[in-house]
JSON list of C-alpha atoms in Angstrom, two decimals:
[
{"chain": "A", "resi": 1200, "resn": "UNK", "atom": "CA", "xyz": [-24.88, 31.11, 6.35]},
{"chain": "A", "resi": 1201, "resn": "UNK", "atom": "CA", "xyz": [-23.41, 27.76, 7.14]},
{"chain": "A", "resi": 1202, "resn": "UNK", "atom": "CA", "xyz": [-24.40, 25.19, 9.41]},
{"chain": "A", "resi": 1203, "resn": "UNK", "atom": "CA", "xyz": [-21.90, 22.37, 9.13]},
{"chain": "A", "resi": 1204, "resn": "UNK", "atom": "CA", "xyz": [-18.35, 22.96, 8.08]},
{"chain": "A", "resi": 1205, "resn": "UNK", "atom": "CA", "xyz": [-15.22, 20.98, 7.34]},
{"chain": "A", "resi": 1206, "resn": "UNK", "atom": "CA", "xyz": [-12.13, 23.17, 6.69]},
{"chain": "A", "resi": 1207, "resn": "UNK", "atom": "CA", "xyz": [-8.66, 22.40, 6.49]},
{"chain": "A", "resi": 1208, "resn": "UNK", "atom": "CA", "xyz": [-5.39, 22.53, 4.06]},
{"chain": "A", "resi": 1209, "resn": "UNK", "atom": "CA", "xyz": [-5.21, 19.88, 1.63]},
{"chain": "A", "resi": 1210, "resn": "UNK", "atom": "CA", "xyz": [-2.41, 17.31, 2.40]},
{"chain": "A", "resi": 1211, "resn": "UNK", "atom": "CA", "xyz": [-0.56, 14.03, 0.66]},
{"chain": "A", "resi": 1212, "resn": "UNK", "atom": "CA", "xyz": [0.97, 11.66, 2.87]},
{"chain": "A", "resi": 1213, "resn": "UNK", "atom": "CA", "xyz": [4.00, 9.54, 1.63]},
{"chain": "A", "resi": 1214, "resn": "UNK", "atom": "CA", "xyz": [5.77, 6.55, 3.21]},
{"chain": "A", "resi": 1215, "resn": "UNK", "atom": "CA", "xyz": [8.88, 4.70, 1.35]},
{"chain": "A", "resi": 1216, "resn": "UNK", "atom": "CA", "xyz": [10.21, 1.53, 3.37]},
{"chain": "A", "resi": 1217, "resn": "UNK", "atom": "CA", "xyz": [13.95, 1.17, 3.52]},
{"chain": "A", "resi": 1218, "resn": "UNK", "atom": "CA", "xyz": [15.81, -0.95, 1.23]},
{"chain": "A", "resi": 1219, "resn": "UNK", "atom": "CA", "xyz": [13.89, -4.76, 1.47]},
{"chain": "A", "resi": 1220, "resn": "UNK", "atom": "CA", "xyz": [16.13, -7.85, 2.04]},
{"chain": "A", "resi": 1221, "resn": "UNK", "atom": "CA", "xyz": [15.15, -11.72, 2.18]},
{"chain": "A", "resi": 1222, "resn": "UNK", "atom": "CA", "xyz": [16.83, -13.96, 4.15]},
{"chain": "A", "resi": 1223, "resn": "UNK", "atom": "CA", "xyz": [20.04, -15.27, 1.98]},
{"chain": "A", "resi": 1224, "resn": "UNK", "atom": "CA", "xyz": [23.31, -14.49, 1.32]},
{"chain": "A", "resi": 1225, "resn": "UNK", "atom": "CA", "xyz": [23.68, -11.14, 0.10]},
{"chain": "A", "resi": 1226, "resn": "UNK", "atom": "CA", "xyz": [20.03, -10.18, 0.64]},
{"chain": "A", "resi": 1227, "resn": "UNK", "atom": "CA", "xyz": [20.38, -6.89, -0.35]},
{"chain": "A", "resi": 1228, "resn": "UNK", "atom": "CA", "xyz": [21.82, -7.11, -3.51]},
{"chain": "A", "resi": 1229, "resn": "UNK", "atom": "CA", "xyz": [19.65, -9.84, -4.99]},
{"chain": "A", "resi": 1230, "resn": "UNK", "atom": "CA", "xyz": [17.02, -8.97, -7.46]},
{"chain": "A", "resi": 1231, "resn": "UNK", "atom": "CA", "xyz": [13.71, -8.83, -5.82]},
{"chain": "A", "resi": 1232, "resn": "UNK", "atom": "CA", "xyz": [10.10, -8.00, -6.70]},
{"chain": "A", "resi": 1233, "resn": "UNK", "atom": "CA", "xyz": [7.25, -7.19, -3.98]},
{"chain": "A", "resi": 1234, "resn": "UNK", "atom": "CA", "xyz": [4.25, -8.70, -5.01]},
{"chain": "A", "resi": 1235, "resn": "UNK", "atom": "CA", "xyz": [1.59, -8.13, -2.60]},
{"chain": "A", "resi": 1236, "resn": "UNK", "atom": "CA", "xyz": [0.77, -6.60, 0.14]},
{"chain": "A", "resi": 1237, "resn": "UNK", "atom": "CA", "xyz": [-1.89, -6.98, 3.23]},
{"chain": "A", "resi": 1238, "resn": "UNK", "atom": "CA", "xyz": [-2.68, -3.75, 5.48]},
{"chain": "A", "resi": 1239, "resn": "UNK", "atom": "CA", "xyz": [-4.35, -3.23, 8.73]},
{"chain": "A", "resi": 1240, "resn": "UNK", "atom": "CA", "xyz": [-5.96, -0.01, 8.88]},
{"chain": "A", "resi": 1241, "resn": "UNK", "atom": "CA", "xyz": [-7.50, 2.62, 11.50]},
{"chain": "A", "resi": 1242, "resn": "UNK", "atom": "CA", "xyz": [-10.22, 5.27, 10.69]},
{"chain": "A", "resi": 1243, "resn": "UNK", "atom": "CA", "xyz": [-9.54, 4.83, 7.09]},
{"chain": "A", "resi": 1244, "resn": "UNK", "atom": "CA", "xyz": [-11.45, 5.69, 4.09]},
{"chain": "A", "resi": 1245, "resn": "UNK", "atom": "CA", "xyz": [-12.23, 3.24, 1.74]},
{"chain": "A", "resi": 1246, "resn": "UNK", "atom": "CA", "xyz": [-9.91, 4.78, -1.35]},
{"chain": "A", "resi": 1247, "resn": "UNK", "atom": "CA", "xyz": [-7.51, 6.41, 1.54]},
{"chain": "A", "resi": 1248, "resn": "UNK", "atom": "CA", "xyz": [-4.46, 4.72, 0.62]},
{"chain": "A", "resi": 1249, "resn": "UNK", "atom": "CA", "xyz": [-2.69, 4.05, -2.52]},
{"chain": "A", "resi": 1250, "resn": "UNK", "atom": "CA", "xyz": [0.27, 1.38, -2.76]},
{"chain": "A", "resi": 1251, "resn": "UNK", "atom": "CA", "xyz": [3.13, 0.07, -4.87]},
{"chain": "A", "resi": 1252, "resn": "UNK", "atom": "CA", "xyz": [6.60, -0.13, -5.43]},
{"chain": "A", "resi": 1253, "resn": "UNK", "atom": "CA", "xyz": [7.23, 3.44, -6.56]},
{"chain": "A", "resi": 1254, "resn": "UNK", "atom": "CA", "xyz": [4.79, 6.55, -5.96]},
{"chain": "A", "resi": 1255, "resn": "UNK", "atom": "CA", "xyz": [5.25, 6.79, -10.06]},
{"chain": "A", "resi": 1256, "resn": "UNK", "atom": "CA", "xyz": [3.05, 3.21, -10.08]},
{"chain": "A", "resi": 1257, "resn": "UNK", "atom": "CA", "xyz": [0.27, 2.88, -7.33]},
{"chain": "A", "resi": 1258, "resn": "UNK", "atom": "CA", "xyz": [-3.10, 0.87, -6.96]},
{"chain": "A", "resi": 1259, "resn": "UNK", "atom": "CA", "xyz": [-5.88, 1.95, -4.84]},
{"chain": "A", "resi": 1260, "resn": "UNK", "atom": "CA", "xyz": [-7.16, -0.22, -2.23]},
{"chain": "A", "resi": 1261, "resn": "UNK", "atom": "CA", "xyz": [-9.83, -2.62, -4.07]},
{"chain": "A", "resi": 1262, "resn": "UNK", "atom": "CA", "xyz": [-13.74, -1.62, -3.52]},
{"chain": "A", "resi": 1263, "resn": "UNK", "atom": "CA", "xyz": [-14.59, -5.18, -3.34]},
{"chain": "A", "resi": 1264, "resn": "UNK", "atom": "CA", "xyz": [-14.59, -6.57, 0.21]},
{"chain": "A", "resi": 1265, "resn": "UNK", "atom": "CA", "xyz": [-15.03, -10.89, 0.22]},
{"chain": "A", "resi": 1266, "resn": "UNK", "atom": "CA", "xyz": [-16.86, -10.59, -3.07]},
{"chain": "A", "resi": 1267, "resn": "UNK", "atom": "CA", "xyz": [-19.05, -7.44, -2.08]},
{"chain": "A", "resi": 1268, "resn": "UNK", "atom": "CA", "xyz": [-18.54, -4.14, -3.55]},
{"chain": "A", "resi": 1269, "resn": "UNK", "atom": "CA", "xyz": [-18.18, -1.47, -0.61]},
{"chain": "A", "resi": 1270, "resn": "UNK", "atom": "CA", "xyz": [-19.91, 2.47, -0.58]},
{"chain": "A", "resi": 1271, "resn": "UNK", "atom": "CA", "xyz": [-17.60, 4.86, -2.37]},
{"chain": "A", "resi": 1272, "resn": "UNK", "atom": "CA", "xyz": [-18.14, 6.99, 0.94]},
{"chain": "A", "resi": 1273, "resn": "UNK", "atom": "CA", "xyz": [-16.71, 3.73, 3.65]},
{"chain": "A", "resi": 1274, "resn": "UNK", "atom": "CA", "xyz": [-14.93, 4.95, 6.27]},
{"chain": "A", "resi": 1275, "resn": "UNK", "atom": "CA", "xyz": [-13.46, 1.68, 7.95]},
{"chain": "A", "resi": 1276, "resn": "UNK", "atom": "CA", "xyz": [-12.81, 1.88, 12.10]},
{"chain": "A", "resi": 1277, "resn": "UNK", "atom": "CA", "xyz": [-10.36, -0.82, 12.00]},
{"chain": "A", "resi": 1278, "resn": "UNK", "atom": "CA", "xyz": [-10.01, -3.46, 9.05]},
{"chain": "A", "resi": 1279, "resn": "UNK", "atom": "CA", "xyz": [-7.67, -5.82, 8.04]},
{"chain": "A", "resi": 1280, "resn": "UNK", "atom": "CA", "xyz": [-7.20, -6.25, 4.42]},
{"chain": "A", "resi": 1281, "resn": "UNK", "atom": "CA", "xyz": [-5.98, -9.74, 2.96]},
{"chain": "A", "resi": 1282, "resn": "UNK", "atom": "CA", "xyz": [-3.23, -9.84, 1.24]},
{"chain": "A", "resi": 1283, "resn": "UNK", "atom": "CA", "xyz": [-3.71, -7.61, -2.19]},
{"chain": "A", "resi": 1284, "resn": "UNK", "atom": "CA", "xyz": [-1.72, -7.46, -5.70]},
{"chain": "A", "resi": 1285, "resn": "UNK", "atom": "CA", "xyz": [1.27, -4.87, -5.75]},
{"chain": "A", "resi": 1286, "resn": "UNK", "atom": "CA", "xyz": [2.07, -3.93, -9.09]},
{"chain": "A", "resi": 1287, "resn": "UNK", "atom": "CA", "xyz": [6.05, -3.69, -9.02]},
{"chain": "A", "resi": 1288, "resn": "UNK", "atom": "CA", "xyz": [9.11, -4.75, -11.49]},
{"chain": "A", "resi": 1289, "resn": "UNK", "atom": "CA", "xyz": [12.03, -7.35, -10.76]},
{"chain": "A", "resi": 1290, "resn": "UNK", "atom": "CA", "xyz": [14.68, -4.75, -9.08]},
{"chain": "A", "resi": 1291, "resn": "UNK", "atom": "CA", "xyz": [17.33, -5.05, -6.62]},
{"chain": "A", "resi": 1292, "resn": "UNK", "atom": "CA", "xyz": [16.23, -1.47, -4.98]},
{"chain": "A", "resi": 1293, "resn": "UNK", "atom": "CA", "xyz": [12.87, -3.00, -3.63]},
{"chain": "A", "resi": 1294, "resn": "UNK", "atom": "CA", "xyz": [10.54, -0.62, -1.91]},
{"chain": "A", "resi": 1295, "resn": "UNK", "atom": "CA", "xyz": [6.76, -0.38, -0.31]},
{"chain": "A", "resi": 1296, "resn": "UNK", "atom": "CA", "xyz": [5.33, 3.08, -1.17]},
{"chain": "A", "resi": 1297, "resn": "UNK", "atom": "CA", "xyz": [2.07, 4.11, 0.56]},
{"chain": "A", "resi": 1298, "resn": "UNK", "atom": "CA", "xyz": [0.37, 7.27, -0.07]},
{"chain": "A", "resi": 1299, "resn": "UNK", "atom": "CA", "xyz": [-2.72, 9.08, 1.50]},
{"chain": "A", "resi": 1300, "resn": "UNK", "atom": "CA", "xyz": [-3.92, 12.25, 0.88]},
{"chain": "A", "resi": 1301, "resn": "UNK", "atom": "CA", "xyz": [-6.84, 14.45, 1.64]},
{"chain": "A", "resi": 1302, "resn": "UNK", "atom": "CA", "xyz": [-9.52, 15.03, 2.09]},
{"chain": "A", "resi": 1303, "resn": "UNK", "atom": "CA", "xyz": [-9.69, 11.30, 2.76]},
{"chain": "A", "resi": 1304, "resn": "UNK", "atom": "CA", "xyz": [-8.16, 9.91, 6.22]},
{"chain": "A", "resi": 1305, "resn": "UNK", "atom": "CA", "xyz": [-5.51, 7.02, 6.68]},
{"chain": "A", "resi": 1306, "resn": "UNK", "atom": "CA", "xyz": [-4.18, 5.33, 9.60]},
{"chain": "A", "resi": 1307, "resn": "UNK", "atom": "CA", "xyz": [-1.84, 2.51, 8.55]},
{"chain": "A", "resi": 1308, "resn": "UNK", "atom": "CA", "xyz": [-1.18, 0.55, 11.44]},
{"chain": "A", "resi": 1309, "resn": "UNK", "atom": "CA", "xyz": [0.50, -2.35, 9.99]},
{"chain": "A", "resi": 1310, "resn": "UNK", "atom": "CA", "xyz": [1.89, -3.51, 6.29]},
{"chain": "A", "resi": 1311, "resn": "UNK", "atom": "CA", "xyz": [2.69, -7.41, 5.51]},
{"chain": "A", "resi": 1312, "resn": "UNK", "atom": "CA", "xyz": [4.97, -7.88, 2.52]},
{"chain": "A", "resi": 1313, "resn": "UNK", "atom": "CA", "xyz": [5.29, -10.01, -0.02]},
{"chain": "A", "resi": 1314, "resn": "UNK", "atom": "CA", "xyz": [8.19, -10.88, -1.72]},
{"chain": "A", "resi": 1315, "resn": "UNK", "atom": "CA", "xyz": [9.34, -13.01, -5.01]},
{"chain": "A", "resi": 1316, "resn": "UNK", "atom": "CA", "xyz": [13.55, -12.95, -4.75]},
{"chain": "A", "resi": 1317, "resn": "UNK", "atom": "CA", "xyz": [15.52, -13.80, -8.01]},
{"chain": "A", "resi": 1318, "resn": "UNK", "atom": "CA", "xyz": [17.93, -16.58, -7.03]},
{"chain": "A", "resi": 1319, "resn": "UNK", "atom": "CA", "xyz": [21.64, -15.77, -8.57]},
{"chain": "A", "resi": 1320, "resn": "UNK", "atom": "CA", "xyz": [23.17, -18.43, -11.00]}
]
């Protein structure tokens, strides 16, 4: 017998950003590194998203909020996170990766870059 039940299929989310350029002559091919990142979030768990330059190296989202440590179990309604260390190497192939997956939810209503650029000799 079961009184309250959640059932679903399991799911992963995954978002890559097109190519990044800065604002310079031949933005596109200039070595680049992203180097943080600040999200606003709907209806989002607390460890709902994961972030980086490449799905192969992600962080979770940081379970410290303005120096207190927030329940494993947070389920934000709308937040907006400041901006947060992106681990990511110098490349001229810059990307954002975000990924969600379940049973945790994610709504990623906005993502603020930032961006180092490697100025040619």
């Amino acid at each position: 017998s079961v009184t309250n039940a959640c059932v679903g299929l399991s799911y992963t989310a995954r978002f890559k950003s097109a190519k990044l350029a800065h604002l310079s002559p031949s933005p596109l091919t200039q070595r680049k590194r992203l180097d943080h990142v600040a999200l606003v979030l709907n209806d989002t768990h607390c460890q709902g998203v994961q972030f980086g330059q490449s799905f192969d190296t992600m962080d979770s989202l940081p379970l410290n909020e303005k120096g207190f440590n927030i329940d494993d179990d947070t389920i934000w309604s709308e937040t907006e996170l400041p901006s947060i260390e992106l681990p990511g190497e110098w490349d001229t192939d810059a990307r954002l990766c975000l990924k969600a997956q379940s049973p945790r939810p994610a709504t990623i209503a906005a993502a603020v870059i930032g961006m180092t650029v490697h100025e040619k000799a």
